[in-house]
Tab-separated table of C-alpha atoms and ligand atoms in Angstrom:
chain	number	residue	atom	x	y	z
A	61	MET	CA	36.137	-182.703	-59.394
A	62	SER	CA	33.823	-182.417	-56.395
A	63	THR	CA	34.574	-180.578	-53.180
A	64	PHE	CA	35.404	-183.898	-51.529
A	65	LYS	CA	38.229	-186.379	-51.780
A	66	ALA	CA	38.578	-189.956	-50.569
A	67	PRO	CA	39.701	-189.875	-46.911
A	68	LYS	CA	43.432	-190.030	-46.186
A	69	GLY	CA	44.848	-193.527	-46.502
A	70	THR	CA	42.010	-194.768	-48.689
A	71	TYR	CA	41.487	-195.088	-52.405
A	72	ASP	CA	38.636	-195.927	-54.724
A	73	LEU	CA	38.471	-199.014	-56.879
A	74	ILE	CA	37.401	-197.866	-60.286
A	75	PRO	CA	37.118	-199.503	-63.699
A	76	PRO	CA	39.048	-200.902	-65.410
A	77	ALA	CA	41.506	-201.565	-62.521
A	78	SER	CA	38.691	-202.672	-60.214
A	79	ALA	CA	38.204	-205.790	-62.363
A	80	THR	CA	41.617	-207.000	-61.207
A	81	TYR	CA	40.554	-206.692	-57.562
A	82	LEU	CA	37.438	-208.739	-58.176
A	83	ALA	CA	39.483	-211.363	-59.989
A	84	VAL	CA	41.986	-211.534	-57.112
A	85	ARG	CA	39.232	-212.004	-54.532
A	86	ASP	CA	37.758	-214.683	-56.709
A	87	ALA	CA	41.063	-216.460	-57.258
A	88	ILE	CA	41.690	-216.598	-53.511
A	89	ALA	CA	38.168	-217.840	-52.817
A	90	THR	CA	38.104	-220.523	-55.518
A	91	PRO	CA	40.402	-223.073	-53.831
A	92	LEU	CA	38.489	-222.540	-50.552
A	93	ARG	CA	35.093	-223.104	-52.153
A	94	ARG	CA	36.177	-226.449	-53.488
A	95	SER	CA	37.669	-227.493	-50.162
A	96	GLY	CA	34.608	-227.406	-47.953
A	97	TYR	CA	34.795	-223.804	-46.745
A	98	GLY	CA	31.425	-222.036	-46.462
A	99	TYR	CA	31.036	-218.300	-46.952
A	100	ILE	CA	30.475	-216.139	-43.877
A	101	GLU	CA	29.808	-212.423	-43.650
A	102	THR	CA	29.901	-210.489	-40.402
A	103	PRO	CA	29.253	-206.801	-39.635
A	104	GLY	CA	31.853	-204.170	-40.397
A	105	PHE	CA	31.945	-203.221	-36.720
A	106	GLU	CA	31.885	-205.145	-33.461
A	107	ASN	CA	31.936	-204.530	-29.758
A	108	VAL	CA	35.366	-203.000	-29.143
A	109	GLU	CA	35.985	-205.485	-26.341
A	110	LEU	CA	35.909	-208.401	-28.812
A	111	PHE	CA	39.045	-207.085	-30.500
A	112	ALA	CA	40.664	-205.937	-27.274
A	113	ARG	CA	40.433	-209.502	-25.994
A	114	GLY	CA	40.546	-211.382	-29.272
A	115	VAL	CA	43.404	-209.534	-30.954
A	116	GLY	CA	45.185	-208.624	-27.748
A	117	GLU	CA	45.598	-205.557	-25.567
A	118	SER	CA	49.325	-205.526	-26.257
A	119	THR	CA	49.157	-205.421	-30.044
A	120	ASP	CA	49.632	-202.346	-32.218
A	121	ILE	CA	46.272	-203.106	-33.796
A	122	VAL	CA	44.431	-202.596	-30.507
A	123	THR	CA	46.603	-199.909	-28.942
A	124	LYS	CA	47.158	-197.699	-31.983
A	125	GLU	CA	45.300	-198.772	-35.083
A	126	MET	CA	41.681	-199.308	-34.151
A	127	TYR	CA	38.886	-196.975	-35.242
A	128	THR	CA	36.691	-196.837	-32.175
A	129	LEU	CA	33.418	-195.028	-31.667
A	130	THR	CA	30.688	-194.575	-29.113
A	131	THR	CA	27.192	-194.783	-30.566
A	132	LYS	CA	24.371	-192.427	-29.627
A	133	GLY	CA	23.027	-195.315	-27.568
A	134	GLY	CA	26.314	-195.582	-25.674
A	135	ASP	CA	27.686	-198.761	-27.270
A	136	GLU	CA	31.471	-198.922	-27.607
A	137	LEU	CA	32.229	-200.219	-31.087
A	138	ALA	CA	35.240	-200.600	-33.328
A	139	LEU	CA	35.484	-200.860	-37.093
A	140	ARG	CA	36.870	-204.332	-37.633
A	141	PRO	CA	40.674	-204.308	-37.967
A	142	GLU	CA	40.821	-208.014	-38.887
A	143	GLY	CA	38.520	-210.953	-39.481
A	144	THR	CA	39.333	-213.835	-37.174
A	145	ALA	CA	37.803	-212.563	-33.935
A	146	SER	CA	34.549	-211.621	-35.704
A	147	VAL	CA	34.252	-214.932	-37.526
A	148	LEU	CA	34.847	-216.913	-34.361
A	149	ARG	CA	32.368	-214.719	-32.477
A	150	ALA	CA	29.744	-215.342	-35.167
A	151	ALA	CA	30.411	-219.098	-35.295
A	152	LEU	CA	30.044	-219.354	-31.510
A	153	GLU	CA	26.922	-217.192	-31.506
A	154	ALA	CA	25.292	-219.412	-34.143
A	155	ASN	CA	26.505	-222.548	-32.340
A	156	LEU	CA	28.074	-223.793	-35.546
A	157	HIS	CA	30.528	-225.794	-33.463
A	158	LYS	CA	27.642	-227.783	-31.982
A	159	ALA	CA	25.550	-228.086	-35.121
A	160	GLY	CA	27.718	-230.410	-37.151
A	161	SER	CA	31.039	-232.111	-37.205
A	162	LEU	CA	34.250	-230.239	-36.548
A	163	PRO	CA	36.108	-228.440	-37.931
A	164	VAL	CA	33.734	-225.696	-39.014
A	165	LYS	CA	35.380	-224.321	-42.156
A	166	LEU	CA	34.547	-220.759	-43.181
A	167	TRP	CA	35.833	-218.151	-45.604
A	168	TYR	CA	35.182	-214.434	-45.827
A	169	SER	CA	35.963	-211.402	-47.918
A	170	GLY	CA	35.616	-207.780	-46.985
A	171	SER	CA	36.879	-204.402	-45.853
A	172	TYR	CA	39.093	-203.855	-42.817
A	173	TYR	CA	40.118	-200.647	-41.114
A	174	ARG	CA	43.302	-199.677	-39.343
A	175	TYR	CA	44.488	-196.219	-38.416
A	176	GLU	CA	48.003	-196.531	-39.834
A	177	ARG	CA	50.513	-194.194	-41.393
A	178	PRO	CA	49.500	-194.427	-45.032
A	179	GLN	CA	52.111	-195.518	-47.558
A	180	LYS	CA	52.298	-197.807	-50.533
A	181	GLY	CA	50.720	-201.122	-49.528
A	182	ARG	CA	49.535	-199.755	-46.189
A	183	TYR	CA	46.130	-198.138	-46.109
A	184	ARG	CA	43.499	-197.204	-43.570
A	185	HIS	CA	40.869	-199.109	-45.466
A	186	PHE	CA	41.955	-202.336	-47.117
A	187	SER	CA	40.555	-205.599	-48.246
A	188	GLN	CA	41.200	-209.164	-47.178
A	189	VAL	CA	40.013	-212.616	-48.086
A	190	GLY	CA	40.359	-215.006	-45.187
A	191	ALA	CA	39.707	-218.568	-44.114
A	192	GLU	CA	39.217	-220.146	-40.707
A	193	ALA	CA	38.975	-223.807	-39.717
A	194	ILE	CA	37.462	-223.916	-36.251
A	195	GLY	CA	37.487	-226.709	-33.709
A	196	ALA	CA	40.124	-229.213	-34.757
A	197	GLU	CA	43.723	-229.831	-33.881
A	198	ASP	CA	45.170	-231.655	-36.833
A	199	PRO	CA	48.412	-230.862	-38.662
A	200	ALA	CA	46.642	-231.735	-41.915
A	201	LEU	CA	44.323	-228.791	-41.377
A	202	ASP	CA	47.220	-226.352	-40.937
A	203	ALA	CA	48.784	-227.887	-44.028
A	204	GLU	CA	45.544	-227.614	-46.007
A	205	LEU	CA	45.279	-223.898	-45.363
A	206	ILE	CA	48.878	-223.188	-46.316
A	207	ILE	CA	48.462	-225.243	-49.491
A	208	LEU	CA	45.210	-223.465	-50.421
A	209	ALA	CA	46.779	-220.014	-50.080
A	210	HIS	CA	49.755	-221.223	-52.094
A	211	ASP	CA	47.400	-222.569	-54.790
A	212	ALA	CA	45.535	-219.258	-54.895
A	213	TYR	CA	48.718	-217.275	-55.492
A	214	ARG	CA	49.898	-219.750	-58.072
A	215	SER	CA	46.583	-219.619	-59.919
A	216	LEU	CA	47.039	-215.857	-60.201
A	217	GLY	CA	50.363	-216.445	-61.888
A	218	LEU	CA	52.491	-215.156	-59.011
A	219	ARG	CA	55.939	-216.704	-58.744
A	220	ASN	CA	58.091	-214.521	-56.507
A	221	PHE	CA	56.348	-215.144	-53.230
A	222	ARG	CA	57.800	-217.075	-50.333
A	223	ILE	CA	56.174	-218.893	-47.458
A	224	LEU	CA	57.749	-218.334	-44.056
A	225	LEU	CA	56.922	-220.927	-41.428
A	226	ASN	CA	57.448	-221.187	-37.704
A	227	SER	CA	55.946	-222.684	-34.572
A	228	LEU	CA	55.073	-220.464	-31.632
A	229	GLY	CA	54.691	-223.287	-29.143
A	230	ASP	CA	51.716	-223.722	-26.864
A	231	ALA	CA	50.569	-223.077	-23.301
A	232	GLU	CA	53.080	-225.620	-22.066
A	233	CYS	CA	56.323	-224.481	-23.693
A	234	ARG	CA	55.755	-220.854	-24.643
A	235	PRO	CA	55.763	-219.469	-21.079
A	236	VAL	CA	59.160	-221.061	-20.424
A	237	TYR	CA	60.526	-219.533	-23.611
A	238	ARG	CA	58.872	-216.209	-22.884
A	239	ALA	CA	60.686	-215.966	-19.557
A	240	ALA	CA	64.021	-216.861	-21.149
A	241	LEU	CA	63.486	-214.266	-23.860
A	242	GLN	CA	62.568	-211.612	-21.296
A	243	ASP	CA	65.784	-212.307	-19.411
A	244	PHE	CA	67.762	-211.892	-22.606
A	245	LEU	CA	65.954	-208.727	-23.730
A	246	ARG	CA	66.368	-207.008	-20.368
A	247	GLY	CA	70.119	-207.106	-20.914
A	248	LEU	CA	69.906	-205.131	-24.169
A	249	ASP	CA	70.144	-201.437	-24.882
A	250	LEU	CA	66.576	-200.606	-25.896
A	251	ASP	CA	64.341	-197.540	-25.923
A	252	GLU	CA	61.577	-196.967	-23.408
A	253	ASP	CA	58.751	-198.237	-25.638
A	254	THR	CA	60.531	-201.441	-26.462
A	255	ARG	CA	61.408	-202.000	-22.798
A	256	ARG	CA	57.739	-201.814	-21.979
A	257	ARG	CA	57.066	-204.347	-24.677
A	258	ILE	CA	59.397	-206.818	-22.939
A	259	ASP	CA	56.859	-207.093	-20.137
A	260	ILE	CA	53.661	-207.226	-22.130
A	261	ASN	CA	54.572	-208.941	-25.387
A	262	PRO	CA	58.263	-209.876	-25.568
A	263	LEU	CA	57.886	-212.017	-28.690
A	264	ARG	CA	56.946	-208.927	-30.627
A	265	VAL	CA	60.375	-207.439	-29.965
A	266	LEU	CA	61.767	-210.132	-32.278
A	267	ASP	CA	59.609	-208.609	-34.998
A	268	ASP	CA	61.218	-205.168	-34.641
A	269	LYS	CA	62.295	-204.008	-38.086
A	270	ARG	CA	64.998	-201.542	-36.927
A	271	ASP	CA	68.595	-202.500	-37.664
A	272	ALA	CA	69.895	-201.329	-34.287
A	273	VAL	CA	67.450	-203.682	-32.576
A	274	GLN	CA	67.932	-206.572	-34.984
A	275	LYS	CA	71.714	-206.471	-34.433
A	276	GLN	CA	71.275	-206.934	-30.712
A	277	LEU	CA	68.875	-209.805	-31.271
A	278	ALA	CA	71.525	-211.952	-32.923
A	279	GLY	CA	72.020	-214.148	-29.882
A	280	ALA	CA	68.410	-214.214	-28.686
A	281	PRO	CA	67.040	-217.548	-27.483
A	282	LEU	CA	64.850	-219.152	-30.146
A	283	LEU	CA	61.472	-220.717	-29.535
A	284	ARG	CA	62.544	-223.612	-31.725
A	285	ASP	CA	64.897	-224.731	-28.957
A	286	TYR	CA	62.157	-224.590	-26.329
A	287	LEU	CA	59.325	-226.419	-28.110
A	288	CYS	CA	57.775	-229.214	-26.054
A	289	ASP	CA	57.567	-232.682	-27.603
A	290	GLY	CA	53.926	-232.200	-28.598
A	291	CYS	CA	54.655	-228.973	-30.465
A	292	ARG	CA	57.807	-230.325	-32.035
A	293	GLU	CA	55.982	-233.397	-33.333
A	294	TYR	CA	53.038	-231.318	-34.568
A	295	HIS	CA	55.296	-228.933	-36.437
A	296	ALA	CA	57.206	-231.789	-38.063
A	297	ARG	CA	53.926	-233.242	-39.364
A	298	VAL	CA	52.819	-229.904	-40.838
A	299	ARG	CA	56.155	-229.505	-42.611
A	300	GLU	CA	55.998	-233.064	-43.913
A	301	LEU	CA	52.457	-232.684	-45.290
A	302	ILE	CA	53.058	-229.463	-47.183
A	303	THR	CA	56.386	-230.688	-48.519
A	304	ALA	CA	54.678	-233.840	-49.815
A	305	GLN	CA	52.448	-231.629	-51.961
A	306	GLY	CA	55.372	-229.826	-53.472
A	307	VAL	CA	54.859	-226.603	-51.565
A	308	VAL	CA	58.161	-224.970	-50.765
A	309	PHE	CA	58.584	-222.972	-47.557
A	310	GLU	CA	61.351	-221.422	-45.485
A	311	ASP	CA	61.782	-221.922	-41.776
A	312	ASP	CA	61.795	-218.531	-40.130
A	313	VAL	CA	62.643	-219.026	-36.479
A	314	LYS	CA	61.949	-215.365	-35.700
A	315	LEU	CA	58.537	-215.170	-37.307
A	316	VAL	CA	56.070	-214.132	-34.596
A	317	ARG	CA	53.365	-212.039	-36.270
A	318	GLY	CA	51.440	-209.252	-34.652
A	319	LEU	CA	48.517	-210.969	-32.998
A	320	ASP	CA	48.599	-212.331	-29.473
A	321	TYR	CA	46.458	-215.368	-29.993
A	322	TYR	CA	48.651	-217.461	-32.240
A	323	THR	CA	49.878	-220.846	-31.011
A	324	ARG	CA	51.966	-223.476	-32.758
A	325	THR	CA	51.855	-223.107	-36.555
A	326	THR	CA	52.415	-219.561	-37.750
A	327	PHE	CA	53.169	-218.496	-41.298
A	328	GLU	CA	53.437	-215.536	-43.549
A	329	PHE	CA	53.378	-215.104	-47.306
A	330	VAL	CA	55.842	-212.478	-48.463
A	331	HIS	CA	56.470	-211.033	-51.871
A	332	ASP	CA	59.900	-209.689	-52.686
A	333	GLY	CA	58.714	-207.058	-55.135
A	334	LEU	CA	56.861	-204.992	-52.561
A	335	GLY	CA	59.583	-203.183	-50.660
A	336	SER	CA	58.998	-202.804	-46.946
A	337	GLN	CA	55.319	-203.815	-47.039
A	338	SER	CA	56.332	-207.280	-48.151
A	339	ALA	CA	53.752	-209.405	-46.311
A	340	VAL	CA	50.878	-210.248	-48.605
A	341	GLY	CA	49.169	-212.528	-46.128
A	342	GLY	CA	49.582	-214.513	-43.003
A	343	GLY	CA	47.971	-216.718	-40.483
A	344	GLY	CA	48.361	-219.545	-38.078
A	345	ARG	CA	46.878	-221.594	-35.321
A	346	TYR	CA	44.987	-219.892	-32.524
A	347	ASP	CA	44.060	-222.588	-30.050
A	348	GLY	CA	43.311	-220.246	-27.169
A	349	LEU	CA	41.189	-217.599	-28.865
A	350	SER	CA	37.764	-219.143	-28.357
A	351	GLU	CA	38.239	-219.314	-24.599
A	352	MET	CA	39.585	-215.756	-24.589
A	353	ILE	CA	36.277	-214.510	-25.953
A	354	GLY	CA	34.137	-216.607	-23.632
A	355	GLY	CA	33.693	-219.750	-25.722
A	356	PRO	CA	34.641	-223.388	-25.176
A	357	ALA	CA	38.053	-224.764	-26.065
A	358	LEU	CA	38.142	-224.813	-29.854
A	359	PRO	CA	41.577	-225.216	-31.386
A	360	SER	CA	41.535	-223.459	-34.746
A	361	VAL	CA	43.684	-222.289	-37.607
A	362	GLY	CA	43.250	-219.662	-40.297
A	363	TRP	CA	44.760	-217.025	-42.538
A	364	ALA	CA	43.997	-213.704	-44.148
A	365	LEU	CA	45.430	-212.550	-47.442
A	366	GLY	CA	45.550	-208.869	-48.306
A	367	VAL	CA	43.870	-208.120	-51.620
A	368	ASP	CA	45.516	-204.700	-52.056
A	369	ARG	CA	49.038	-206.045	-51.617
A	370	THR	CA	48.281	-209.062	-53.793
A	371	VAL	CA	47.320	-206.673	-56.591
A	372	LEU	CA	50.577	-204.767	-56.008
A	373	ALA	CA	52.450	-208.080	-56.176
A	374	LEU	CA	50.857	-208.817	-59.548
A	375	GLU	CA	51.985	-205.398	-60.771
A	376	ALA	CA	55.484	-205.944	-59.398
A	377	GLU	CA	55.775	-209.210	-61.333
A	378	GLY	CA	54.200	-207.727	-64.418
A	379	VAL	CA	51.436	-210.334	-64.346
A	380	ARG	CA	48.385	-209.348	-66.355
A	381	LEU	CA	45.336	-211.375	-65.493
A	382	ASP	CA	43.408	-212.864	-68.357
A	383	LEU	CA	40.157	-211.060	-67.605
A	384	PRO	CA	37.064	-211.617	-69.715
A	385	ASP	CA	36.023	-208.492	-71.623
A	386	ALA	CA	33.331	-206.611	-69.788
A	387	THR	CA	31.365	-206.204	-73.021
A	388	SER	CA	31.312	-208.627	-75.942
A	389	VAL	CA	28.769	-206.937	-78.186
A	390	PHE	CA	27.961	-203.262	-78.602
A	391	ALA	CA	24.804	-202.170	-80.412
A	392	VAL	CA	24.788	-199.027	-82.547
A	393	PRO	CA	21.331	-197.993	-83.763
A	394	LEU	CA	20.853	-195.442	-86.511
A	395	GLY	CA	17.432	-193.842	-86.169
A	396	GLU	CA	14.423	-194.321	-83.905
A	397	GLU	CA	13.103	-197.587	-85.307
A	398	ALA	CA	16.571	-199.165	-85.043
A	399	ARG	CA	16.874	-197.981	-81.447
A	400	LYS	CA	13.772	-199.934	-80.548
A	401	VAL	CA	14.853	-203.082	-82.356
A	402	LEU	CA	18.476	-203.094	-81.188
A	403	PHE	CA	17.524	-202.234	-77.619
A	404	GLY	CA	15.337	-205.351	-77.666
A	405	LEU	CA	18.148	-207.358	-79.235
A	406	VAL	CA	20.576	-206.283	-76.505
A	407	GLY	CA	18.071	-207.519	-73.928
A	408	GLU	CA	17.837	-210.846	-75.725
A	409	LEU	CA	21.620	-211.258	-75.896
A	410	ARG	CA	21.941	-210.516	-72.194
A	411	LYS	CA	19.329	-213.154	-71.387
A	412	GLU	CA	21.435	-215.606	-73.380
A	413	GLY	CA	24.409	-214.706	-71.218
A	414	VAL	CA	26.217	-212.526	-73.760
A	415	ALA	CA	27.654	-209.318	-72.275
A	416	ALA	CA	26.074	-206.613	-74.412
A	417	ASP	CA	25.841	-202.826	-74.274
A	418	PHE	CA	24.111	-200.115	-76.238
A	419	ALA	CA	24.922	-196.667	-77.629
A	420	TYR	CA	22.878	-194.537	-75.237
A	421	GLY	CA	22.357	-190.836	-75.504
A	422	GLY	CA	21.277	-190.577	-79.141
A	423	LYS	CA	24.839	-190.446	-80.492
A	424	GLY	CA	25.653	-190.145	-84.171
A	425	LEU	CA	27.426	-193.016	-85.938
A	426	LYS	CA	30.936	-191.698	-85.316
A	427	ALA	CA	30.510	-191.112	-81.579
A	428	ALA	CA	28.650	-194.399	-81.220
A	429	MET	CA	31.449	-196.369	-82.912
A	430	LYS	CA	33.932	-194.657	-80.633
A	431	ALA	CA	31.884	-195.833	-77.660
A	432	ALA	CA	31.823	-199.348	-79.129
A	433	ASN	CA	35.591	-199.245	-79.383
A	434	ARG	CA	36.049	-198.012	-75.834
A	435	SER	CA	33.777	-200.722	-74.464
A	436	GLY	CA	36.281	-203.349	-75.570
A	437	ALA	CA	33.491	-205.206	-77.403
A	438	ARG	CA	34.559	-207.852	-79.893
A	439	TYR	CA	31.557	-207.184	-82.138
A	440	ALA	CA	29.408	-204.199	-82.975
A	441	ILE	CA	25.906	-204.530	-84.333
A	442	VAL	CA	24.978	-201.578	-86.531
A	443	ALA	CA	21.537	-201.141	-88.048
A	444	GLY	CA	19.624	-198.349	-89.805
A	445	GLU	CA	16.240	-198.151	-91.449
A	446	ARG	CA	17.393	-199.736	-94.710
A	447	ASP	CA	18.866	-202.764	-92.874
A	448	LEU	CA	15.694	-203.282	-90.925
A	449	ALA	CA	13.586	-203.059	-94.058
A	450	GLU	CA	15.685	-205.956	-95.392
A	451	GLY	CA	15.422	-207.813	-92.064
A	452	VAL	CA	19.184	-207.685	-91.419
A	453	VAL	CA	21.743	-205.998	-89.195
A	454	GLN	CA	25.425	-205.293	-89.881
A	455	LEU	CA	27.777	-207.308	-87.702
A	456	LYS	CA	31.191	-205.695	-87.422
A	457	ASP	CA	34.225	-207.545	-86.146
A	458	MET	CA	35.981	-204.857	-84.108
A	459	GLU	CA	39.368	-206.560	-84.390
A	460	SER	CA	39.534	-207.195	-88.146
A	461	GLY	CA	37.184	-204.393	-89.127
A	462	GLU	CA	35.248	-206.813	-91.347
A	463	GLN	CA	31.527	-206.359	-91.633
A	464	GLU	CA	28.773	-208.713	-92.772
A	465	SER	CA	24.991	-208.662	-93.096
A	466	VAL	CA	23.247	-211.085	-90.784
A	467	PRO	CA	19.486	-211.768	-90.762
A	468	LEU	CA	17.890	-210.379	-87.623
A	469	THR	CA	16.405	-213.807	-86.902
A	470	LYS	CA	19.885	-215.367	-86.832
A	471	ILE	CA	21.904	-212.674	-85.100
A	472	VAL	CA	21.757	-214.128	-81.581
A	473	THR	CA	22.858	-217.615	-82.639
A	474	THR	CA	25.491	-216.187	-85.005
A	475	ILE	CA	27.036	-214.150	-82.199
A	476	GLN	CA	26.879	-217.079	-79.800
A	477	SER	CA	28.724	-219.350	-82.192
A	478	LYS	CA	31.298	-216.688	-83.032
A	479	LEU	CA	31.984	-216.027	-79.338
A	480	GLY	CA	32.270	-219.760	-78.758
B	770	ATP	P1	52.139	-205.663	-41.450
B	770	ATP	O1	53.225	-206.359	-40.719
B	770	ATP	O2	52.483	-205.319	-42.841
B	770	ATP	O3	51.577	-204.500	-40.666
B	770	ATP	P2	50.087	-207.287	-40.352
B	770	ATP	O4	50.831	-208.326	-39.624
B	770	ATP	O5	49.530	-206.143	-39.593
B	770	ATP	O6	50.953	-206.746	-41.580
B	770	ATP	P3	47.863	-209.053	-40.779
B	770	ATP	O7	47.118	-208.549	-39.622
B	770	ATP	O8	48.510	-210.388	-40.702
B	770	ATP	O9	48.950	-207.970	-41.235
B	770	ATP	O10	46.922	-209.000	-42.073
B	770	ATP	C1	47.043	-209.911	-43.168
B	770	ATP	C2	47.304	-209.180	-44.452
B	770	ATP	O11	46.437	-208.075	-44.596
B	770	ATP	C3	48.678	-208.568	-44.571
B	770	ATP	O12	49.620	-209.520	-44.966
B	770	ATP	C4	48.468	-207.512	-45.621
B	770	ATP	O13	48.469	-208.077	-46.928
B	770	ATP	C5	47.074	-207.042	-45.315
B	770	ATP	N1	47.134	-205.802	-44.541
B	770	ATP	C6	47.259	-205.637	-43.210
B	770	ATP	N2	47.254	-204.330	-42.882
B	770	ATP	C7	47.109	-203.649	-44.045
B	770	ATP	C8	47.018	-202.258	-44.391
B	770	ATP	N3	47.051	-201.322	-43.462
B	770	ATP	N4	46.878	-201.935	-45.702
B	770	ATP	C9	46.833	-202.884	-46.656
B	770	ATP	N5	46.899	-204.188	-46.401
B	770	ATP	C10	47.042	-204.585	-45.107
B	771	MG	MG1	50.153	-204.191	-39.283
């Protein structure tokens, strides 16, 4: 052990578990790649003001969870706590919205940072894969994104997740609801902090997880009853489109989510095996965000799925991903001449796309076979001077233990056909 440990609230991804993380990222990205979403990568930090405006001054993310820093040059930066504001900033900066037809569809994958109280499923450094469709107001687009996230989870073999769906209204109907909700909340018995929240972000009070608060919220006015005709119609279309594709969801009239910029469609993916950190991903429509960060009106919709919690969900369901073995063939040379020949052979196999590894470090036969075993390789190639003199190598099936002599000139094709 070194003198240092991973910082509080973080953990390292190490083999073999790290392979699952890669597979999860890939499984989430696959449906996006085949649906017209292009990959985007933005810096790990941004001007702090982007998040203050883009995520919202009244959110926990901005007020409590952001890692902020002042550079030696005096710039005020923040490690990115989420992806949407950065992606929209980058799309606007590159004029993607002017370059082609709308929507601009993008996906991303990366690390995010929030100063939170660490616990299972809640870390200070975590990983998300996200998707954003920028510049179109179309219920089919909201539906597409929900369906793609659903498909990703299904492709991983997850079953016990639920989709919660709600509409948050728009600039026309939300203010009316907001005022009604504020009136209601002011009549409740709430602590100081929550009272303050009534003024700055009353919808978030609905999200309060405490029983004492939830009990009092029983009779709260619901946004559903305040939706304007446009929002009501839009929401009905989204529901219809996802239902038509067999995607099951639950209406959650209290779902608000943490970010200020959501309008209309809002949704969350929850997994029931995760305890209190049950949200594995979420998203929604954010029609006002572009203007909030100085851009033109660009109605958009997106989501972000948490990779860490998705991995925990797989564990909770006991799903084991069918991961390809890291190494298919392991070469064990006996003696100097064999080292040269097998090292070359390993190179050849790799060029042919076969995952191959080699017994490094001048090990004896026993230690080398142990290494072959540990590598998970399906086949070991063993060769000593006598084999080479005969122009053969020994090919050992690591599962059955059977061994056969194969001419050196045929070993690559033999392995290829055996591996299929
Ligand atoms: P929560 O209510 O659990 O705090 P959130 O609303 O802050 O979640 P989002 O901002 O919607 O989460 O982020 C999308 C997803 O990213 C979450 O559903 C979750 O899977 C993941 N996520 C968010 N914060 C963390 C964290 N601190 N550690 C691990 N994963 C996280
Ligand atoms: Mg949070």
